[in-house]
Coordinates of C-alpha atoms in Angstrom, one line a residue:
Chain M
X1 CA 154.4 15.3 102.9
X2 CA 156.1 18.5 102.6
X3 CA 157.0 21.0 105.2
X4 CA 159.0 24.0 104.6
X5 CA 162.5 24.7 105.8
X6 CA 164.5 27.2 106.3
X7 CA 166.9 26.0 104.0
X8 CA 167.4 28.2 100.7
X9 CA 167.8 25.2 98.1
X10 CA 164.6 23.0 98.0
X11 CA 167.4 19.9 97.2
X12 CA 168.8 20.6 100.3
X13 CA 168.3 17.8 102.9
X14 CA 166.3 18.6 106.0
X15 CA 168.1 18.2 109.2
X16 CA 166.5 15.5 111.5
X17 CA 167.4 14.5 114.7
X18 CA 166.6 10.7 116.4
X19 CA 165.1 10.3 119.6
X20 CA 164.7 6.9 121.8
X21 CA 162.1 6.4 124.0
X22 CA 162.4 4.8 127.2
X23 CA 160.9 1.1 125.6
X24 CA 163.6 1.4 122.8
X25 CA 161.6 2.7 119.9
X26 CA 163.1 5.3 118.0
X27 CA 161.5 8.9 116.0
X28 CA 162.9 11.3 113.6
X29 CA 162.0 14.4 113.6
X30 CA 163.3 17.5 111.7
X31 CA 165.4 19.9 113.5
X32 CA 163.0 22.8 112.9
X33 CA 160.3 20.8 114.8
X34 CA 162.3 20.1 117.5
X35 CA 163.9 23.5 118.1
X36 CA 160.2 23.8 119.8
X37 CA 161.6 21.9 122.5
X38 CA 164.2 24.0 124.8
X39 CA 165.7 20.9 125.9
X40 CA 166.9 19.3 122.0
X41 CA 167.1 23.0 121.4
X42 CA 170.3 23.2 123.8
X43 CA 171.4 19.8 122.8
X44 CA 171.4 21.0 119.0
X45 CA 173.4 23.9 119.7
X46 CA 175.9 22.0 121.7
X47 CA 176.2 19.5 119.2
X48 CA 175.1 16.5 121.2
X49 CA 172.1 15.4 119.0
X50 CA 173.9 13.7 116.3
X51 CA 173.5 10.5 117.9
X52 CA 169.7 8.6 118.9
X53 CA 169.0 10.9 122.4
X54 CA 167.7 8.6 124.9
X55 CA 164.7 9.8 127.0
X56 CA 164.3 7.4 129.4
X57 CA 161.0 8.7 130.9
X58 CA 158.8 9.3 127.8
X59 CA 157.3 5.9 126.5
X60 CA 157.3 5.5 122.7
X61 CA 153.1 6.1 122.2
X62 CA 153.8 9.5 124.1
X63 CA 156.7 10.2 122.2
X64 CA 155.2 9.6 118.6
X65 CA 152.2 12.0 119.8
X66 CA 154.8 14.8 120.7
X67 CA 156.7 14.4 117.6
X68 CA 153.4 14.7 115.7
X69 CA 152.9 18.2 118.0
X70 CA 156.1 19.7 117.2
X71 CA 156.0 18.8 113.6
X72 CA 152.7 20.2 113.4
X73 CA 153.5 23.9 115.1
X74 CA 156.7 24.0 113.1
X75 CA 154.6 24.1 109.5
X76 CA 154.7 27.4 108.1
X77 CA 151.9 28.9 106.7
X78 CA 149.1 27.1 109.1
X79 CA 146.3 29.4 110.1
X80 CA 145.2 30.0 113.7
X81 CA 141.6 29.0 113.5
X82 CA 142.5 25.4 112.0
X83 CA 145.6 24.8 114.5
X84 CA 143.3 26.0 117.2
X85 CA 141.0 23.5 116.2
X86 CA 143.9 21.0 115.9
X87 CA 145.3 21.2 119.4
X88 CA 141.8 20.8 120.4
X89 CA 141.7 17.7 119.1
X90 CA 145.1 16.9 119.7
X91 CA 143.9 17.3 123.8
X92 CA 141.0 15.3 123.8
X93 CA 142.4 11.8 125.1
X94 CA 142.0 10.3 128.2
X95 CA 143.6 11.6 131.7
X96 CA 146.5 9.2 131.9
X97 CA 147.7 10.3 128.5
X98 CA 146.9 13.8 128.8
X99 CA 149.0 13.6 132.1
X100 CA 152.1 12.0 130.2
X101 CA 151.7 14.7 127.9
X102 CA 152.0 17.4 130.6
X103 CA 155.2 14.9 132.1
X104 CA 156.8 15.2 128.5
X105 CA 156.0 18.6 127.6
X106 CA 157.6 19.6 131.1
X107 CA 160.7 17.3 130.7
X108 CA 161.4 18.4 127.2
X109 CA 160.5 22.1 128.1
X110 CA 157.8 22.7 125.2
X111 CA 155.8 25.8 126.4
X112 CA 153.3 25.4 123.8
X113 CA 152.3 21.9 124.9
X114 CA 152.5 22.3 128.1
X115 CA 150.0 25.5 128.1
X116 CA 148.0 23.6 126.1
X117 CA 147.8 20.3 128.2
X118 CA 147.2 22.4 131.7
X119 CA 144.6 24.5 130.3
X120 CA 142.8 21.1 129.6
X121 CA 143.4 20.0 133.1
X122 CA 142.2 23.4 134.1
X123 CA 138.9 23.4 132.1
X124 CA 138.4 20.1 133.7
X125 CA 138.3 21.6 137.0
X126 CA 136.4 24.9 136.3
X127 CA 132.9 25.0 137.8
X128 CA 133.3 21.9 139.5
X129 CA 132.4 21.0 143.0
X130 CA 135.0 19.5 145.3
X131 CA 132.9 16.2 145.1
X132 CA 132.9 16.4 141.3
X133 CA 136.6 16.7 140.9
X134 CA 137.3 14.0 143.7
X135 CA 136.0 12.1 141.4
X136 CA 137.3 12.7 138.4
X137 CA 140.5 12.7 139.5
X138 CA 140.6 10.5 142.5
X139 CA 142.5 12.7 144.5
X140 CA 143.4 10.8 147.7
X141 CA 142.4 13.0 150.8
X142 CA 144.5 12.9 153.9
X143 CA 142.3 14.8 156.4
X144 CA 140.3 12.8 159.0
X145 CA 136.6 13.0 158.7
X146 CA 136.3 15.5 161.3
X147 CA 138.9 17.8 159.6
X148 CA 136.9 17.3 156.2
X149 CA 133.6 18.0 157.6
X150 CA 135.0 21.3 158.5
X151 CA 136.8 22.0 155.6
X152 CA 133.2 21.7 153.7
X153 CA 131.1 23.7 155.9
X154 CA 133.6 26.7 155.6
X155 CA 133.8 26.1 152.4
X156 CA 130.5 25.4 151.0
X157 CA 129.2 28.7 150.4
X158 CA 132.1 29.4 148.5
X159 CA 130.5 26.8 146.1
X160 CA 127.0 27.7 146.4
Chain J
X1 CA 129.6 8.5 134.4
X2 CA 129.0 12.1 133.4
X3 CA 131.9 13.5 131.1
X4 CA 133.6 16.0 133.0
X5 CA 133.6 18.4 130.2
X6 CA 130.9 18.7 127.2
X7 CA 134.0 20.0 124.8
X8 CA 135.8 16.7 124.9
X9 CA 133.4 13.5 123.5
X10 CA 136.0 11.1 122.8
X11 CA 137.7 11.0 126.1
X12 CA 137.8 7.4 127.6
X13 CA 136.8 6.9 131.5
X14 CA 138.3 3.5 132.2
X15 CA 141.3 5.0 133.5
X16 CA 139.2 6.9 136.5
X17 CA 138.4 3.3 137.6
X18 CA 142.4 2.5 138.0
X19 CA 142.8 4.5 141.2
X20 CA 145.6 6.5 140.7
X21 CA 145.7 10.3 141.8
X22 CA 148.2 11.4 138.9
X23 CA 147.1 14.9 139.1
X24 CA 148.8 15.3 142.8
X25 CA 151.9 13.6 141.6
X26 CA 152.7 16.2 138.7
X27 CA 155.5 18.5 139.7
X28 CA 154.6 21.2 141.5
X29 CA 155.6 24.2 138.9
X30 CA 153.1 22.4 136.5
X31 CA 150.4 22.7 139.3
X32 CA 151.6 26.0 139.8
X33 CA 150.7 26.4 136.0
X34 CA 147.2 25.0 136.5
X35 CA 146.3 26.5 139.2
X36 CA 147.1 29.7 137.5
X37 CA 144.5 29.1 134.5
X38 CA 141.9 29.1 137.2
X39 CA 140.0 32.0 139.1
X40 CA 140.8 31.6 143.1
X41 CA 137.3 30.3 143.9
X42 CA 138.0 27.3 141.2
X43 CA 141.1 26.8 142.4
X44 CA 139.5 26.2 145.9
X45 CA 137.2 23.7 145.0
X46 CA 140.6 21.2 144.4
X47 CA 142.5 22.9 147.6
X48 CA 139.8 21.3 150.2
X49 CA 140.2 18.2 148.9
X50 CA 143.8 17.0 150.4
X51 CA 146.3 18.9 152.8
X52 CA 149.1 18.8 150.1
X53 CA 146.5 20.6 147.9
X54 CA 145.6 23.0 150.4
X55 CA 149.4 23.6 151.3
X56 CA 149.8 23.9 147.2
X57 CA 147.2 26.3 147.1
X58 CA 149.0 28.5 149.7
X59 CA 151.9 28.5 148.5
X60 CA 151.6 28.9 145.1
X61 CA 148.3 30.9 144.1
X62 CA 149.2 34.2 143.8
X63 CA 146.3 35.8 142.7
X64 CA 143.1 36.2 145.1
X65 CA 140.2 37.3 143.8
X66 CA 137.6 37.2 146.2
X67 CA 134.9 37.9 143.7
X68 CA 131.0 37.2 144.4
X69 CA 129.5 40.0 142.4
X70 CA 127.5 36.6 141.1
X71 CA 125.3 37.0 143.9
X72 CA 124.1 40.2 143.1
X73 CA 121.1 39.3 141.2
X74 CA 120.0 37.0 144.1
X75 CA 120.4 39.8 147.0
X76 CA 119.2 42.9 144.9
X77 CA 116.0 44.6 146.8
X78 CA 116.1 42.0 149.5
X79 CA 118.0 43.5 152.3
X80 CA 117.3 40.7 155.1
X81 CA 118.8 38.1 152.5
X82 CA 121.7 40.9 151.5
X83 CA 122.8 40.9 155.0
X84 CA 123.5 37.4 155.4
X85 CA 125.2 36.9 152.4
X86 CA 127.5 40.0 153.4
X87 CA 128.3 38.2 156.6
X88 CA 129.0 35.1 154.7
X89 CA 131.6 37.0 152.3
X90 CA 133.2 38.2 155.2
X91 CA 133.7 34.8 156.9
X92 CA 135.2 33.5 153.6
X93 CA 137.3 36.2 153.2
X94 CA 138.5 35.9 156.6
X95 CA 139.3 32.2 156.2
X96 CA 140.8 32.9 153.1
X97 CA 143.1 35.6 154.5
X98 CA 143.8 33.6 157.8
X99 CA 144.9 31.0 155.7
X100 CA 147.7 33.1 153.2
X101 CA 148.8 34.7 156.0
X102 CA 150.8 31.6 157.0
X103 CA 152.9 31.2 153.9
X104 CA 155.7 33.8 152.7
X105 CA 155.8 34.1 149.2
X106 CA 154.2 37.5 147.8
X107 CA 150.6 38.0 146.1
X108 CA 150.2 39.6 143.0
X109 CA 146.5 40.4 143.2
X110 CA 144.4 41.0 145.6
X111 CA 140.7 41.7 144.3
X112 CA 137.7 42.3 146.9
X113 CA 134.3 42.3 144.4
X114 CA 131.1 42.4 146.4
X115 CA 128.7 44.7 148.0
X116 CA 130.5 45.6 151.1
X117 CA 130.0 49.3 153.1
X118 CA 131.4 51.5 155.5
X119 CA 130.1 48.6 158.3
X120 CA 132.3 46.4 157.3
X121 CA 135.4 49.1 157.7
X122 CA 137.5 47.2 160.2
X123 CA 137.7 44.1 158.5
X124 CA 138.3 45.7 155.2
X125 CA 140.9 47.5 156.7
X126 CA 142.7 44.6 158.0
X127 CA 142.5 42.7 154.6
X128 CA 144.0 45.5 152.8
X129 CA 147.1 45.5 155.6
X130 CA 147.3 41.7 154.7
X131 CA 147.4 42.4 151.5
X132 CA 150.1 45.2 151.2
X133 CA 152.3 43.1 153.7
X134 CA 152.1 40.7 151.2
X135 CA 153.5 42.8 148.8
X136 CA 150.5 42.6 146.5
X137 CA 151.3 44.7 143.0
X138 CA 147.3 44.5 141.8
X139 CA 144.6 45.8 144.6
X140 CA 141.0 46.1 144.0
X141 CA 138.5 47.2 145.5
X142 CA 134.8 46.8 143.9
X143 CA 131.9 47.3 146.4
X144 CA 129.4 48.1 144.3
X145 CA 126.0 48.2 145.6
X146 CA 123.6 45.6 144.6
X147 CA 120.0 47.8 145.6
X148 CA 119.1 50.5 143.6
X149 CA 118.3 52.3 146.9
X150 CA 122.0 51.8 147.9
X151 CA 123.3 53.0 144.6
X152 CA 121.4 56.2 145.3
X153 CA 123.1 57.1 148.0
X154 CA 121.1 54.9 150.9
X155 CA 124.1 53.1 152.5
X156 CA 127.2 55.0 153.5
X157 CA 130.3 53.3 151.3
X158 CA 133.7 52.1 152.3
X159 CA 136.2 54.5 153.2
X160 CA 140.0 54.4 152.3
X161 CA 142.2 56.9 154.4
X162 CA 144.8 57.2 156.1
X163 CA 143.7 55.2 159.2
X164 CA 143.7 52.0 156.8
X165 CA 147.3 52.3 157.2
X166 CA 148.0 52.5 160.5
X167 CA 147.8 49.6 163.2
X168 CA 145.8 50.2 165.4
X169 CA 148.1 50.0 168.6
X170 CA 149.7 53.1 167.6
X171 CA 148.7 56.3 168.9
X172 CA 151.3 58.9 167.7
X173 CA 148.4 61.9 166.5
X174 CA 151.3 64.1 166.0
X175 CA 153.2 62.8 163.3
X176 CA 152.1 63.7 159.8
X177 CA 150.1 61.5 157.7
X178 CA 153.4 60.5 155.4
X179 CA 155.3 58.8 158.0
X180 CA 152.4 56.0 158.6
X181 CA 152.5 54.7 155.0
X182 CA 152.3 51.0 155.1
X183 CA 155.8 49.9 153.6
X184 CA 153.4 47.6 151.5
X185 CA 152.7 50.8 149.3
X186 CA 156.3 50.3 147.8
X187 CA 155.1 47.3 145.9
X188 CA 151.9 48.8 144.3
X189 CA 151.9 48.7 140.9
X190 CA 148.0 49.0 140.2
X191 CA 144.9 50.2 142.2
X192 CA 141.3 50.3 141.3
X193 CA 138.6 51.2 143.4
X194 CA 135.0 51.3 143.0
X195 CA 132.4 52.6 145.1
X196 CA 135.1 53.7 147.6
X197 CA 135.1 57.0 149.2
X198 CA 138.3 58.7 148.8
X199 CA 139.9 62.6 149.2
X200 CA 141.4 64.3 146.9
X201 CA 144.1 65.1 149.2
X202 CA 144.8 61.4 149.8
X203 CA 145.1 60.3 146.5
X204 CA 147.8 62.7 146.1
X205 CA 150.2 61.4 148.8
X206 CA 149.3 58.0 147.6
X207 CA 150.7 58.9 144.3
X208 CA 153.7 60.7 146.1
X209 CA 154.2 57.8 148.2
X210 CA 153.6 54.8 145.9
X211 CA 157.0 54.5 143.7
X212 CA 155.5 52.1 141.0
X213 CA 152.4 52.8 140.9
X214 CA 151.6 52.9 137.0
X215 CA 147.7 52.2 136.8
X216 CA 144.8 54.0 138.7
X217 CA 141.2 54.0 138.2
X218 CA 138.6 55.6 140.7
X219 CA 135.1 54.7 139.8
X220 CA 132.2 56.0 141.5
X221 CA 134.1 58.2 144.3
X222 CA 131.6 59.8 145.9
X223 CA 132.3 62.8 147.6
X224 CA 135.9 63.1 145.9
X225 CA 135.5 67.2 144.9
X226 CA 138.8 67.9 143.8
X227 CA 141.8 65.9 142.1
X228 CA 145.5 66.8 141.5
X229 CA 147.9 65.0 139.6
X230 CA 150.8 66.4 138.9
X231 CA 155.1 65.5 139.4
X232 CA 157.8 64.4 137.2
X233 CA 158.5 61.9 139.7
X234 CA 155.1 60.1 139.4
X235 CA 155.1 56.7 137.3
X236 CA 151.5 57.0 137.1
X237 CA 150.7 56.3 133.5
X238 CA 147.4 55.2 132.9
X239 CA 144.4 56.9 135.0
X240 CA 140.6 56.8 134.5
X241 CA 138.1 58.3 136.3
X242 CA 134.4 57.3 136.0
X243 CA 131.0 58.3 137.5
X244 CA 132.6 60.7 140.0
X245 CA 129.7 62.9 140.1
X246 CA 130.6 65.4 143.0
X247 CA 134.0 65.9 141.2
X248 CA 134.7 69.4 140.1
X249 CA 137.7 69.7 139.4
X250 CA 140.5 68.1 137.8
X251 CA 144.1 68.9 137.5
X252 CA 146.8 67.0 135.7
X253 CA 150.0 68.7 135.1
X254 CA 153.6 68.6 134.5
X255 CA 153.6 64.7 135.1
X256 CA 154.3 61.5 132.4
X257 CA 150.7 60.2 132.2
X258 CA 150.1 57.9 129.0
X259 CA 146.7 57.8 129.1
X260 CA 143.5 59.5 130.6
X261 CA 140.1 58.4 130.5
X262 CA 137.1 60.0 131.8
X263 CA 133.7 59.2 132.0
X264 CA 131.6 62.0 133.6
X265 CA 128.7 64.8 133.3
X266 CA 130.4 68.1 134.8
X267 CA 133.8 68.8 135.5
X268 CA 136.5 71.3 135.1
X269 CA 139.1 69.7 133.3
X270 CA 142.9 71.1 133.3
X271 CA 145.5 69.3 131.2
X272 CA 148.9 70.8 130.7
X273 CA 152.4 70.1 130.3
X274 CA 152.1 66.3 129.5
X275 CA 154.3 65.0 127.1
X276 CA 153.8 61.8 127.4
X277 CA 150.0 61.7 127.1
X278 CA 149.2 60.2 124.0
X279 CA 145.7 58.7 124.2
X280 CA 142.6 60.5 125.8
X281 CA 139.1 58.6 126.0
X282 CA 136.3 61.1 127.0
X283 CA 132.7 59.6 127.8
X284 CA 130.0 62.5 128.9
X285 CA 127.5 65.1 127.7
X286 CA 128.6 66.3 124.1
X287 CA 128.2 69.9 124.2
X288 CA 130.4 69.8 127.3
X289 CA 132.8 67.9 125.1
X290 CA 132.9 69.9 122.1
X291 CA 132.7 73.8 123.9
X292 CA 134.8 72.8 126.6
X293 CA 136.9 69.7 127.3
X294 CA 138.2 69.2 123.5
X295 CA 139.8 72.8 123.0
X296 CA 141.6 71.9 126.2
X297 CA 143.4 69.0 124.4
X298 CA 145.2 71.1 121.8
X299 CA 147.4 72.1 124.3
X300 CA 148.5 68.5 124.3
X301 CA 151.0 68.1 121.7
X302 CA 151.5 64.6 121.6
X303 CA 147.8 63.1 121.6
X304 CA 147.8 60.5 119.0
X305 CA 144.6 58.5 119.6
X306 CA 141.2 60.1 120.6
X307 CA 137.9 58.2 121.7
X308 CA 135.0 60.1 122.2
X309 CA 131.4 58.9 123.5
X310 CA 128.4 60.9 124.1
X311 CA 124.7 60.8 123.8
X312 CA 123.4 62.5 120.5
X313 CA 119.8 63.7 120.6
X314 CA 118.1 67.1 118.6
X315 CA 118.6 68.6 121.9
X316 CA 122.4 69.0 120.8
X317 CA 122.1 69.3 117.8
X318 CA 122.1 73.0 116.9
X319 CA 124.6 74.2 119.3
X320 CA 127.5 72.0 118.1
X321 CA 130.1 74.7 117.2
X322 CA 131.0 74.8 113.3
X323 CA 134.8 74.9 114.3
X324 CA 137.4 73.8 116.8
X325 CA 140.6 74.2 117.5
X326 CA 142.7 71.8 115.6
X327 CA 144.2 68.9 117.4
X328 CA 147.2 68.7 114.8
X329 CA 148.8 65.4 116.6
X330 CA 145.6 63.4 116.5
X331 CA 146.4 60.3 114.5
X332 CA 143.1 58.1 115.4
X333 CA 139.8 59.5 116.1
X334 CA 136.9 57.1 117.6
X335 CA 133.5 58.1 118.3
X336 CA 131.1 55.9 119.9
X337 CA 127.3 57.6 119.6
X338 CA 124.3 56.9 121.6
X339 CA 121.4 58.1 119.8
X340 CA 118.0 56.8 117.6
X341 CA 116.1 58.2 115.2
X342 CA 117.2 59.5 111.8
X343 CA 119.0 62.7 112.8
X344 CA 121.9 64.0 110.7
X345 CA 124.9 63.0 112.0
X346 CA 126.8 65.5 109.5
X347 CA 127.1 68.1 112.6
X348 CA 129.5 65.7 113.8
X349 CA 131.9 66.0 111.1
X350 CA 133.5 69.0 112.9
X351 CA 135.2 66.7 115.3
X352 CA 136.8 65.0 112.1
X353 CA 137.6 68.2 110.8
X354 CA 139.5 69.2 113.9
X355 CA 141.9 66.2 112.9
X356 CA 143.6 67.3 110.1
X357 CA 146.0 64.9 110.2
X358 CA 143.7 62.0 110.9
X359 CA 144.5 58.7 109.4
X360 CA 142.2 56.5 111.0
X361 CA 138.5 57.1 111.9
X362 CA 136.1 54.3 113.5
X363 CA 132.6 55.6 114.3
X364 CA 130.2 53.4 116.6
X365 CA 126.3 53.6 117.4
X366 CA 125.1 51.6 119.7
X367 CA 121.6 51.5 119.5
X368 CA 120.6 53.2 115.8
X369 CA 116.7 51.9 116.1
X370 CA 114.9 53.5 113.6
X371 CA 111.3 52.7 111.7
X372 CA 111.5 53.8 108.1
X373 CA 108.5 55.8 107.2
X374 CA 108.1 55.4 103.0
X375 CA 110.4 57.6 100.9
X376 CA 113.3 58.3 103.8
X377 CA 114.7 61.7 103.4
X378 CA 117.1 63.7 101.3
X379 CA 120.5 63.0 102.3
X380 CA 122.1 66.2 103.7
X381 CA 125.6 67.7 102.8
X382 CA 128.4 69.2 104.3
X383 CA 131.4 71.0 102.5
X384 CA 134.8 71.0 104.9
X385 CA 138.5 71.0 104.1
X386 CA 139.2 67.8 102.5
X387 CA 141.1 65.1 104.4
X388 CA 144.2 64.5 103.2
X389 CA 145.8 61.2 105.2
X390 CA 142.7 59.4 106.2
X391 CA 143.4 55.9 105.2
X392 CA 141.0 53.9 106.9
X393 CA 137.7 54.1 108.3
X394 CA 135.4 51.7 110.1
X395 CA 131.5 51.7 110.9
X396 CA 130.2 49.9 113.7
X397 CA 126.8 48.8 114.2
X398 CA 125.6 50.3 110.9
X399 CA 121.8 50.4 110.5
X400 CA 121.2 51.5 106.8
X401 CA 119.2 55.0 108.2
X402 CA 119.7 58.0 105.4
X403 CA 122.2 59.5 108.2
X404 CA 124.3 56.4 108.5
X405 CA 124.7 56.5 104.7
X406 CA 124.8 60.5 104.8
X407 CA 127.8 60.2 106.9
X408 CA 129.4 57.6 104.6
X409 CA 129.1 59.6 102.1
X410 CA 130.4 62.6 103.1
X411 CA 133.5 60.4 104.4
X412 CA 134.0 58.7 100.7
X413 CA 133.8 62.4 98.8
X414 CA 136.2 64.1 101.5
X415 CA 138.9 61.3 103.0
X416 CA 140.8 61.8 99.1
X417 CA 143.6 59.3 100.4
X418 CA 140.7 57.1 101.5
X419 CA 141.8 53.1 101.2
X420 CA 139.9 51.2 103.2
X421 CA 136.6 51.1 104.3
X422 CA 134.7 48.4 106.6
X423 CA 131.4 48.6 107.3
X424 CA 130.2 46.4 110.1
X425 CA 126.4 46.1 110.2
X426 CA 124.2 46.1 113.1
X427 CA 123.0 42.6 113.3
X428 CA 120.7 42.5 116.2
X429 CA 118.2 44.2 118.2
X430 CA 117.2 44.1 122.0
X431 CA 113.3 44.0 121.6
X432 CA 110.6 42.9 124.6
X433 CA 113.4 41.7 127.1
X434 CA 115.6 39.9 124.4
X435 CA 117.9 40.0 121.7
X436 CA 116.6 39.1 118.1
X437 CA 118.6 39.0 115.1
X438 CA 118.4 41.6 111.9
X439 CA 119.1 41.2 108.1
X440 CA 117.9 44.4 107.5
X441 CA 121.0 46.8 108.2
X442 CA 122.8 44.4 106.2
X443 CA 121.0 44.2 102.9
X444 CA 120.6 48.1 103.0
X445 CA 124.1 48.4 103.2
X446 CA 125.0 45.7 100.5
X447 CA 122.0 47.8 98.5
X448 CA 123.3 51.5 99.6
X449 CA 127.2 50.6 99.3
X450 CA 128.2 47.8 97.0
X451 CA 129.4 48.8 93.6
X452 CA 128.9 52.5 94.4
X453 CA 132.0 53.5 96.0
X454 CA 135.3 54.3 94.3
X455 CA 136.8 51.4 93.0
X456 CA 140.5 52.5 94.6
X457 CA 138.7 51.8 98.3
X458 CA 138.5 48.6 99.7
X459 CA 134.8 47.9 100.6
X460 CA 134.1 45.4 103.4
X461 CA 130.7 44.7 104.4
X462 CA 130.2 42.9 107.3

């Protein structure tokens, strides 16, 4: 797989940095791709990224995908249409994974991935009644049955 | 279990049985991002589920879009049902406003979109004061009536005036209006009013008292008769006036307006000393446009983009002038023409000619129906000065009638610097209550133009 980098000579080796997941797995990522993470960008700027960067709140399974996302989005010349399709496929995952993406993107400050995953969650909520949302996300109610009844009555019309 | 969204066929759902409420555990700023991607009603669906979510909704939602225009069809011409729905809408808004009044974060946008009228004035006033107290930046009132009877004047629209800005307890009749302005107006950046009664003086004072108001739209403001917008200190940049049928006189001068849109039939327009005005859109009677309004625009030295929309019919055909005052700064011209049949469009080239330095021209037909009868007619030609700078031309809804081809032929011949010609053909028509796909216009375009256009012009037929 070849992806172009900003270096002028084709024989110049691409700068890589190493990331270490919470369960000890290591992943290599091109510096260019890593720059999409504001967290990693500032580490690179301050020269703290020469040794493996420990990421104690991201598992190997998720980190692998995040690296894949950043690498894909660092590619030059990808057309917008196919990138959109790729993104849609990327977030076609089960809920725990989607939430893990959100937490990882939030921690690493990757705005594109964060927005993509948040939009995916928003799309799941759109057009649903409270009951349907409750079923999908298992949101725990803290209301007493009376409070819940009152709330529903109050808002019923908004969902008609 | 059914899939939560039809777009995600691969999602697995074993996770739903593991009982974890992960969405509620997300960091607040992430929840804010998710909520910001939902309309207010959609966000409400999730926010009624738990105390935490209700609190989150109150503190993180900054756009209160209270829109139930989706009920319009249900309410149309059923006055009793409509009244019931109005009562429920009012109760809903009251609840939302009551909930939101507690928090101390500012609101960005407050929109009321429903068929409400003067009977609900005291509530609407209260809601507006709530929004202003929340330092709202964008305020939208869209009270369009659902029934034709009301539309034609059956019911008195809501009136926005000085009383809205005064507390019920304040009794200071001797104080002038300028003293009563709600402090919230200092934050207002955009104001949209549809089917709201305002008078010209109120608008003038509003503009003078809102230090950051940039956008103003007045749509269907009944009884509004005169409007004046002037003053170098005004921040107003974008103004749109549409369908204000009683408007007779609009004067805009000595101010920094950048864009002006006017949709209307009869009105005296005065536009002077507007050095920032670079875009003007007008939708009205063709004759009014060419005889009265367009000539006024020649006094605007920096006008770059001009968009005109009008009905074109035999009635106007003979009365279009042969020449117009020049608009020497206009670089982009867009004509949107509503008309059917095969009436020659060449008289409209007088408008193109009025912009001697034009670089880009867009021509859009709205409903170009026409039944070809046998041979078709001979194409007319018109002689006009050449266009030396026109580089791009785009057609929308090209139908392939003789009049369409006539106009394209004219442009190819007279735009000597033409580089790109994009012809988007009409691909559907509305017949017997539904849209039907059409292929003939594209076939006609290909037959009429492909290979018949000078090689230096990049021709694209869609």
